[in-house]
C-alpha cells in the first residue's frame, strides 16, 4: 500500500502548511482510530491549538525539535519523545529551530 500524501494549509488554525503521510486509511483502522500518519511541519508552520473530544492523540517525535503546548503547559520536545493528549484536553505544536519537525500521529477514539 502506498501512503496517501495530504498537504493541509493552516492545520487546526496553525501557520503555513502541514504534510500528512497517511500510513493507514479509515477502512484499515476499523473505526478504532481517526488518524495514523507521519506528519511533517516545516519551520514557519504549525499545528494550531485544538481540543480532542471523544478521542486521544499521541505524537512520537521522529526528528527535529518542537515547542509543544500541552493543555497550556509549553515545553520543548525532541526526537525519541512521546506526547499524549487525553480526551477533553488540547495541544499545539510547532518546529523550534531551522529543521523540519517529523512525527507519527495516532488519534484513537475513546
PDB file of N, CA and C in Angstrom, residues 3-63:
ATOM      1  N   UNK A   3       1.362   5.019   0.828  1.00  0.00           N
ATOM      2  CA  UNK A   3       0.700   6.017   1.680  1.00  0.00           C
ATOM      3  C   UNK A   3       0.204   7.215   0.866  1.00  0.00           C
ATOM      4  N   UNK A   4      -0.957   7.703   1.248  1.00  0.00           N
ATOM      5  CA  UNK A   4      -1.539   8.897   0.631  1.00  0.00           C
ATOM      6  C   UNK A   4      -0.921  10.128   1.282  1.00  0.00           C
ATOM      7  N   UNK A   5      -0.493  11.078   0.457  1.00  0.00           N
ATOM      8  CA  UNK A   5       0.086  12.325   0.948  1.00  0.00           C
ATOM      9  C   UNK A   5      -0.993  13.406   0.883  1.00  0.00           C
ATOM     10  N   UNK A   6      -1.133  14.137   1.986  1.00  0.00           N
ATOM     11  CA  UNK A   6      -2.109  15.220   2.071  1.00  0.00           C
ATOM     12  C   UNK A   6      -1.411  16.459   2.626  1.00  0.00           C
ATOM     13  N   UNK A   7      -1.534  17.567   1.937  1.00  0.00           N
ATOM     14  CA  UNK A   7      -0.979  18.838   2.401  1.00  0.00           C
ATOM     15  C   UNK A   7      -2.138  19.681   2.916  1.00  0.00           C
ATOM     16  N   UNK A   8      -2.055  20.073   4.191  1.00  0.00           N
ATOM     17  CA  UNK A   8      -3.152  20.798   4.840  1.00  0.00           C
ATOM     18  C   UNK A   8      -2.694  22.214   5.179  1.00  0.00           C
ATOM     19  N   UNK A   9      -3.265  23.218   4.511  1.00  0.00           N
ATOM     20  CA  UNK A   9      -2.939  24.593   4.880  1.00  0.00           C
ATOM     21  C   UNK A   9      -3.611  24.966   6.201  1.00  0.00           C
ATOM     22  N   UNK A  10      -2.903  25.723   7.022  1.00  0.00           N
ATOM     23  CA  UNK A  10      -3.435  26.239   8.298  1.00  0.00           C
ATOM     24  C   UNK A  10      -4.080  25.121   9.131  1.00  0.00           C
ATOM     25  N   UNK A  11      -3.337  24.046   9.313  1.00  0.00           N
ATOM     26  CA  UNK A  11      -3.824  22.876  10.052  1.00  0.00           C
ATOM     27  C   UNK A  11      -4.276  23.274  11.457  1.00  0.00           C
ATOM     28  N   UNK A  12      -5.517  23.002  11.761  1.00  0.00           N
ATOM     29  CA  UNK A  12      -6.119  23.348  13.065  1.00  0.00           C
ATOM     30  C   UNK A  12      -5.925  24.836  13.384  1.00  0.00           C
ATOM     31  N   UNK A  13      -5.931  25.675  12.365  1.00  0.00           N
ATOM     32  CA  UNK A  13      -5.772  27.111  12.561  1.00  0.00           C
ATOM     33  C   UNK A  13      -4.331  27.557  12.701  1.00  0.00           C
ATOM     34  N   UNK A  14      -3.383  26.660  12.461  1.00  0.00           N
ATOM     35  CA  UNK A  14      -1.967  26.984  12.592  1.00  0.00           C
ATOM     36  C   UNK A  14      -1.441  27.767  11.397  1.00  0.00           C
ATOM     37  N   UNK A  15      -0.158  28.010  11.422  1.00  0.00           N
ATOM     38  CA  UNK A  15       0.522  28.763  10.373  1.00  0.00           C
ATOM     39  C   UNK A  15       0.968  27.831   9.244  1.00  0.00           C
ATOM     40  N   UNK A  16       1.120  28.385   8.049  1.00  0.00           N
ATOM     41  CA  UNK A  16       1.693  27.650   6.928  1.00  0.00           C
ATOM     42  C   UNK A  16       0.910  26.415   6.549  1.00  0.00           C
ATOM     43  N   UNK A  17       1.649  25.340   6.248  1.00  0.00           N
ATOM     44  CA  UNK A  17       1.006  24.095   5.866  1.00  0.00           C
ATOM     45  C   UNK A  17       1.716  22.918   6.506  1.00  0.00           C
ATOM     46  N   UNK A  18       0.977  21.827   6.649  1.00  0.00           N
ATOM     47  CA  UNK A  18       1.465  20.607   7.280  1.00  0.00           C
ATOM     48  C   UNK A  18       1.229  19.460   6.303  1.00  0.00           C
ATOM     49  N   UNK A  19       2.217  18.566   6.182  1.00  0.00           N
ATOM     50  CA  UNK A  19       2.100  17.425   5.284  1.00  0.00           C
ATOM     51  C   UNK A  19       1.835  16.151   6.087  1.00  0.00           C
ATOM     52  N   UNK A  20       0.786  15.443   5.702  1.00  0.00           N
ATOM     53  CA  UNK A  20       0.421  14.169   6.315  1.00  0.00           C
ATOM     54  C   UNK A  20       0.704  13.041   5.333  1.00  0.00           C
ATOM     55  N   UNK A  21       1.445  12.038   5.766  1.00  0.00           N
ATOM     56  CA  UNK A  21       1.615  10.809   5.001  1.00  0.00           C
ATOM     57  C   UNK A  21       0.772   9.766   5.742  1.00  0.00           C
ATOM     58  N   UNK A  22      -0.417   9.482   5.205  1.00  0.00           N
ATOM     59  CA  UNK A  22      -1.357   8.581   5.873  1.00  0.00           C
ATOM     60  C   UNK A  22      -0.846   7.146   5.781  1.00  0.00           C
ATOM     61  N   UNK A  23      -0.471   6.575   6.922  1.00  0.00           N
ATOM     62  CA  UNK A  23       0.074   5.222   6.964  1.00  0.00           C
ATOM     63  C   UNK A  23      -1.028   4.181   6.862  1.00  0.00           C
ATOM     64  N   UNK A  24      -2.185   4.503   7.386  1.00  0.00           N
ATOM     65  CA  UNK A  24      -3.390   3.683   7.229  1.00  0.00           C
ATOM     66  C   UNK A  24      -4.549   4.619   6.930  1.00  0.00           C
ATOM     67  N   UNK A  25      -5.507   4.129   6.181  1.00  0.00           N
ATOM     68  CA  UNK A  25      -6.728   4.880   5.904  1.00  0.00           C
ATOM     69  C   UNK A  25      -7.838   4.389   6.840  1.00  0.00           C
ATOM     70  N   UNK A  26      -8.918   5.129   6.904  1.00  0.00           N
ATOM     71  CA  UNK A  26     -10.016   4.811   7.833  1.00  0.00           C
ATOM     72  C   UNK A  26     -10.515   3.372   7.723  1.00  0.00           C
ATOM     73  N   UNK A  27     -10.706   2.810   6.521  1.00  0.00           N
ATOM     74  CA  UNK A  27     -11.189   1.420   6.456  1.00  0.00           C
ATOM     75  C   UNK A  27     -10.253   0.421   7.138  1.00  0.00           C
ATOM     76  N   UNK A  28      -8.940   0.650   7.036  1.00  0.00           N
ATOM     77  CA  UNK A  28      -7.977  -0.265   7.678  1.00  0.00           C
ATOM     78  C   UNK A  28      -7.974  -0.133   9.201  1.00  0.00           C
ATOM     79  N   UNK A  29      -8.491   0.977   9.719  1.00  0.00           N
ATOM     80  CA  UNK A  29      -8.480   1.192  11.171  1.00  0.00           C
ATOM     81  C   UNK A  29      -9.773   0.734  11.836  1.00  0.00           C
ATOM     82  N   UNK A  30     -10.723   0.242  11.047  1.00  0.00           N
ATOM     83  CA  UNK A  30     -11.950  -0.396  11.541  1.00  0.00           C
ATOM     84  C   UNK A  30     -12.698   0.432  12.578  1.00  0.00           C
ATOM     85  N   UNK A  31     -12.704   1.745  12.404  1.00  0.00           N
ATOM     86  CA  UNK A  31     -13.452   2.613  13.305  1.00  0.00           C
ATOM     87  C   UNK A  31     -12.815   2.830  14.666  1.00  0.00           C
ATOM     88  N   UNK A  32     -11.618   2.289  14.880  1.00  0.00           N
ATOM     89  CA  UNK A  32     -10.960   2.431  16.179  1.00  0.00           C
ATOM     90  C   UNK A  32     -10.089   3.680  16.267  1.00  0.00           C
ATOM     91  N   UNK A  33      -9.588   4.128  15.123  1.00  0.00           N
ATOM     92  CA  UNK A  33      -8.699   5.281  15.086  1.00  0.00           C
ATOM     93  C   UNK A  33      -9.191   6.269  14.048  1.00  0.00           C
ATOM     94  N   UNK A  34      -8.910   7.542  14.288  1.00  0.00           N
ATOM     95  CA  UNK A  34      -9.244   8.584  13.328  1.00  0.00           C
ATOM     96  C   UNK A  34      -8.054   8.986  12.475  1.00  0.00           C
ATOM     97  N   UNK A  35      -6.824   8.690  12.935  1.00  0.00           N
ATOM     98  CA  UNK A  35      -5.642   9.085  12.187  1.00  0.00           C
ATOM     99  C   UNK A  35      -4.453   8.238  12.604  1.00  0.00           C
ATOM    100  N   UNK A  36      -3.682   7.804  11.621  1.00  0.00           N
ATOM    101  CA  UNK A  36      -2.380   7.182  11.839  1.00  0.00           C
ATOM    102  C   UNK A  36      -1.520   7.667  10.689  1.00  0.00           C
ATOM    103  N   UNK A  37      -0.631   8.627  10.960  1.00  0.00           N
ATOM    104  CA  UNK A  37       0.109   9.284   9.886  1.00  0.00           C
ATOM    105  C   UNK A  37       1.471   9.767  10.355  1.00  0.00           C
ATOM    106  N   UNK A  38       2.371   9.890   9.381  1.00  0.00           N
ATOM    107  CA  UNK A  38       3.631  10.585   9.598  1.00  0.00           C
ATOM    108  C   UNK A  38       3.378  12.035   9.203  1.00  0.00           C
ATOM    109  N   UNK A  39       3.700  12.944  10.102  1.00  0.00           N
ATOM    110  CA  UNK A  39       3.391  14.362   9.906  1.00  0.00           C
ATOM    111  C   UNK A  39       4.698  15.144   9.807  1.00  0.00           C
ATOM    112  N   UNK A  40       4.780  16.032   8.819  1.00  0.00           N
ATOM    113  CA  UNK A  40       5.946  16.909   8.673  1.00  0.00           C
ATOM    114  C   UNK A  40       5.480  18.359   8.769  1.00  0.00           C
ATOM    115  N   UNK A  41       6.143  19.095   9.669  1.00  0.00           N
ATOM    116  CA  UNK A  41       5.843  20.512   9.874  1.00  0.00           C
ATOM    117  C   UNK A  41       7.154  21.271   9.657  1.00  0.00           C
ATOM    118  N   UNK A  42       7.160  22.133   8.647  1.00  0.00           N
ATOM    119  CA  UNK A  42       8.363  22.891   8.319  1.00  0.00           C
ATOM    120  C   UNK A  42       8.440  24.160   9.169  1.00  0.00           C
ATOM    121  N   UNK A  43       9.664  24.671   9.377  1.00  0.00           N
ATOM    122  CA  UNK A  43       9.807  25.924  10.119  1.00  0.00           C
ATOM    123  C   UNK A  43       8.897  27.007   9.533  1.00  0.00           C
ATOM    124  N   UNK A  44       8.254  27.752  10.402  1.00  0.00           N
ATOM    125  CA  UNK A  44       7.302  28.773   9.990  1.00  0.00           C
ATOM    126  C   UNK A  44       5.878  28.266   9.908  1.00  0.00           C
ATOM    127  N   UNK A  45       5.704  26.949  10.045  1.00  0.00           N
ATOM    128  CA  UNK A  45       4.370  26.341  10.040  1.00  0.00           C
ATOM    129  C   UNK A  45       4.090  25.747  11.414  1.00  0.00           C
ATOM    130  N   UNK A  46       2.828  25.373  11.645  1.00  0.00           N
ATOM    131  CA  UNK A  46       2.461  24.774  12.936  1.00  0.00           C
ATOM    132  C   UNK A  46       1.146  24.021  12.815  1.00  0.00           C
ATOM    133  N   UNK A  47       0.911  23.148  13.788  1.00  0.00           N
ATOM    134  CA  UNK A  47      -0.414  22.565  14.013  1.00  0.00           C
ATOM    135  C   UNK A  47      -1.003  23.403  15.131  1.00  0.00           C
ATOM    136  N   UNK A  48      -2.073  24.131  14.839  1.00  0.00           N
ATOM    137  CA  UNK A  48      -2.651  25.065  15.806  1.00  0.00           C
ATOM    138  C   UNK A  48      -3.340  24.381  16.978  1.00  0.00           C
ATOM    139  N   UNK A  49      -3.675  25.201  17.961  1.00  0.00           N
ATOM    140  CA  UNK A  49      -4.349  24.732  19.176  1.00  0.00           C
ATOM    141  C   UNK A  49      -5.675  24.064  18.816  1.00  0.00           C
ATOM    142  N   UNK A  50      -5.879  22.874  19.355  1.00  0.00           N
ATOM    143  CA  UNK A  50      -7.150  22.172  19.179  1.00  0.00           C
ATOM    144  C   UNK A  50      -7.377  21.238  20.359  1.00  0.00           C
ATOM    145  N   UNK A  51      -8.648  20.999  20.641  1.00  0.00           N
ATOM    146  CA  UNK A  51      -9.057  20.142  21.756  1.00  0.00           C
ATOM    147  C   UNK A  51      -9.626  18.854  21.184  1.00  0.00           C
ATOM    148  N   UNK A  52      -9.301  17.741  21.814  1.00  0.00           N
ATOM    149  CA  UNK A  52      -9.810  16.436  21.381  1.00  0.00           C
ATOM    150  C   UNK A  52     -11.042  16.061  22.204  1.00  0.00           C
ATOM    151  N   UNK A  53     -12.105  15.725  21.495  1.00  0.00           N
ATOM    152  CA  UNK A  53     -13.356  15.318  22.126  1.00  0.00           C
ATOM    153  C   UNK A  53     -13.717  13.932  21.610  1.00  0.00           C
ATOM    154  N   UNK A  54     -13.844  12.982  22.513  1.00  0.00           N
ATOM    155  CA  UNK A  54     -14.174  11.615  22.128  1.00  0.00           C
ATOM    156  C   UNK A  54     -13.007  10.853  21.556  1.00  0.00           C
ATOM    157  N   UNK A  55     -11.798  11.356  21.790  1.00  0.00           N
ATOM    158  CA  UNK A  55     -10.593  10.719  21.252  1.00  0.00           C
ATOM    159  C   UNK A  55      -9.368  11.240  21.999  1.00  0.00           C
ATOM    160  N   UNK A  56      -8.255  10.532  21.842  1.00  0.00           N
ATOM    161  CA  UNK A  56      -6.962  10.983  22.360  1.00  0.00           C
ATOM    162  C   UNK A  56      -5.981  11.031  21.196  1.00  0.00           C
ATOM    163  N   UNK A  57      -4.895  11.794  21.374  1.00  0.00           N
ATOM    164  CA  UNK A  57      -3.879  11.837  20.327  1.00  0.00           C
ATOM    165  C   UNK A  57      -2.496  11.686  20.931  1.00  0.00           C
ATOM    166  N   UNK A  58      -1.694  10.863  20.288  1.00  0.00           N
ATOM    167  CA  UNK A  58      -0.312  10.626  20.691  1.00  0.00           C
ATOM    168  C   UNK A  58       0.603  11.033  19.547  1.00  0.00           C
ATOM    169  N   UNK A  59       1.691  11.724  19.876  1.00  0.00           N
ATOM    170  CA  UNK A  59       2.744  12.035  18.908  1.00  0.00           C
ATOM    171  C   UNK A  59       4.005  11.291  19.338  1.00  0.00           C
ATOM    172  N   UNK A  60       4.685  10.696  18.376  1.00  0.00           N
ATOM    173  CA  UNK A  60       6.028  10.151  18.604  1.00  0.00           C
ATOM    174  C   UNK A  60       6.959  10.946  17.699  1.00  0.00           C
ATOM    175  N   UNK A  61       7.872  11.708  18.295  1.00  0.00           N
ATOM    176  CA  UNK A  61       8.743  12.605  17.544  1.00  0.00           C
ATOM    177  C   UNK A  61       9.867  11.794  16.897  1.00  0.00           C
ATOM    178  N   UNK A  62       9.928  11.860  15.563  1.00  0.00           N
ATOM    179  CA  UNK A  62      10.962  11.143  14.809  1.00  0.00           C
ATOM    180  C   UNK A  62      12.212  11.992  14.613  1.00  0.00           C
ATOM    181  N   UNK A  63      12.034  13.271  14.275  1.00  0.00           N
ATOM    182  CA  UNK A  63      13.187  14.151  14.088  1.00  0.00           C
ATOM    183  C   UNK A  63      12.763  15.602  14.280  1.00  0.00           C
TER     184      UNK A  63
END
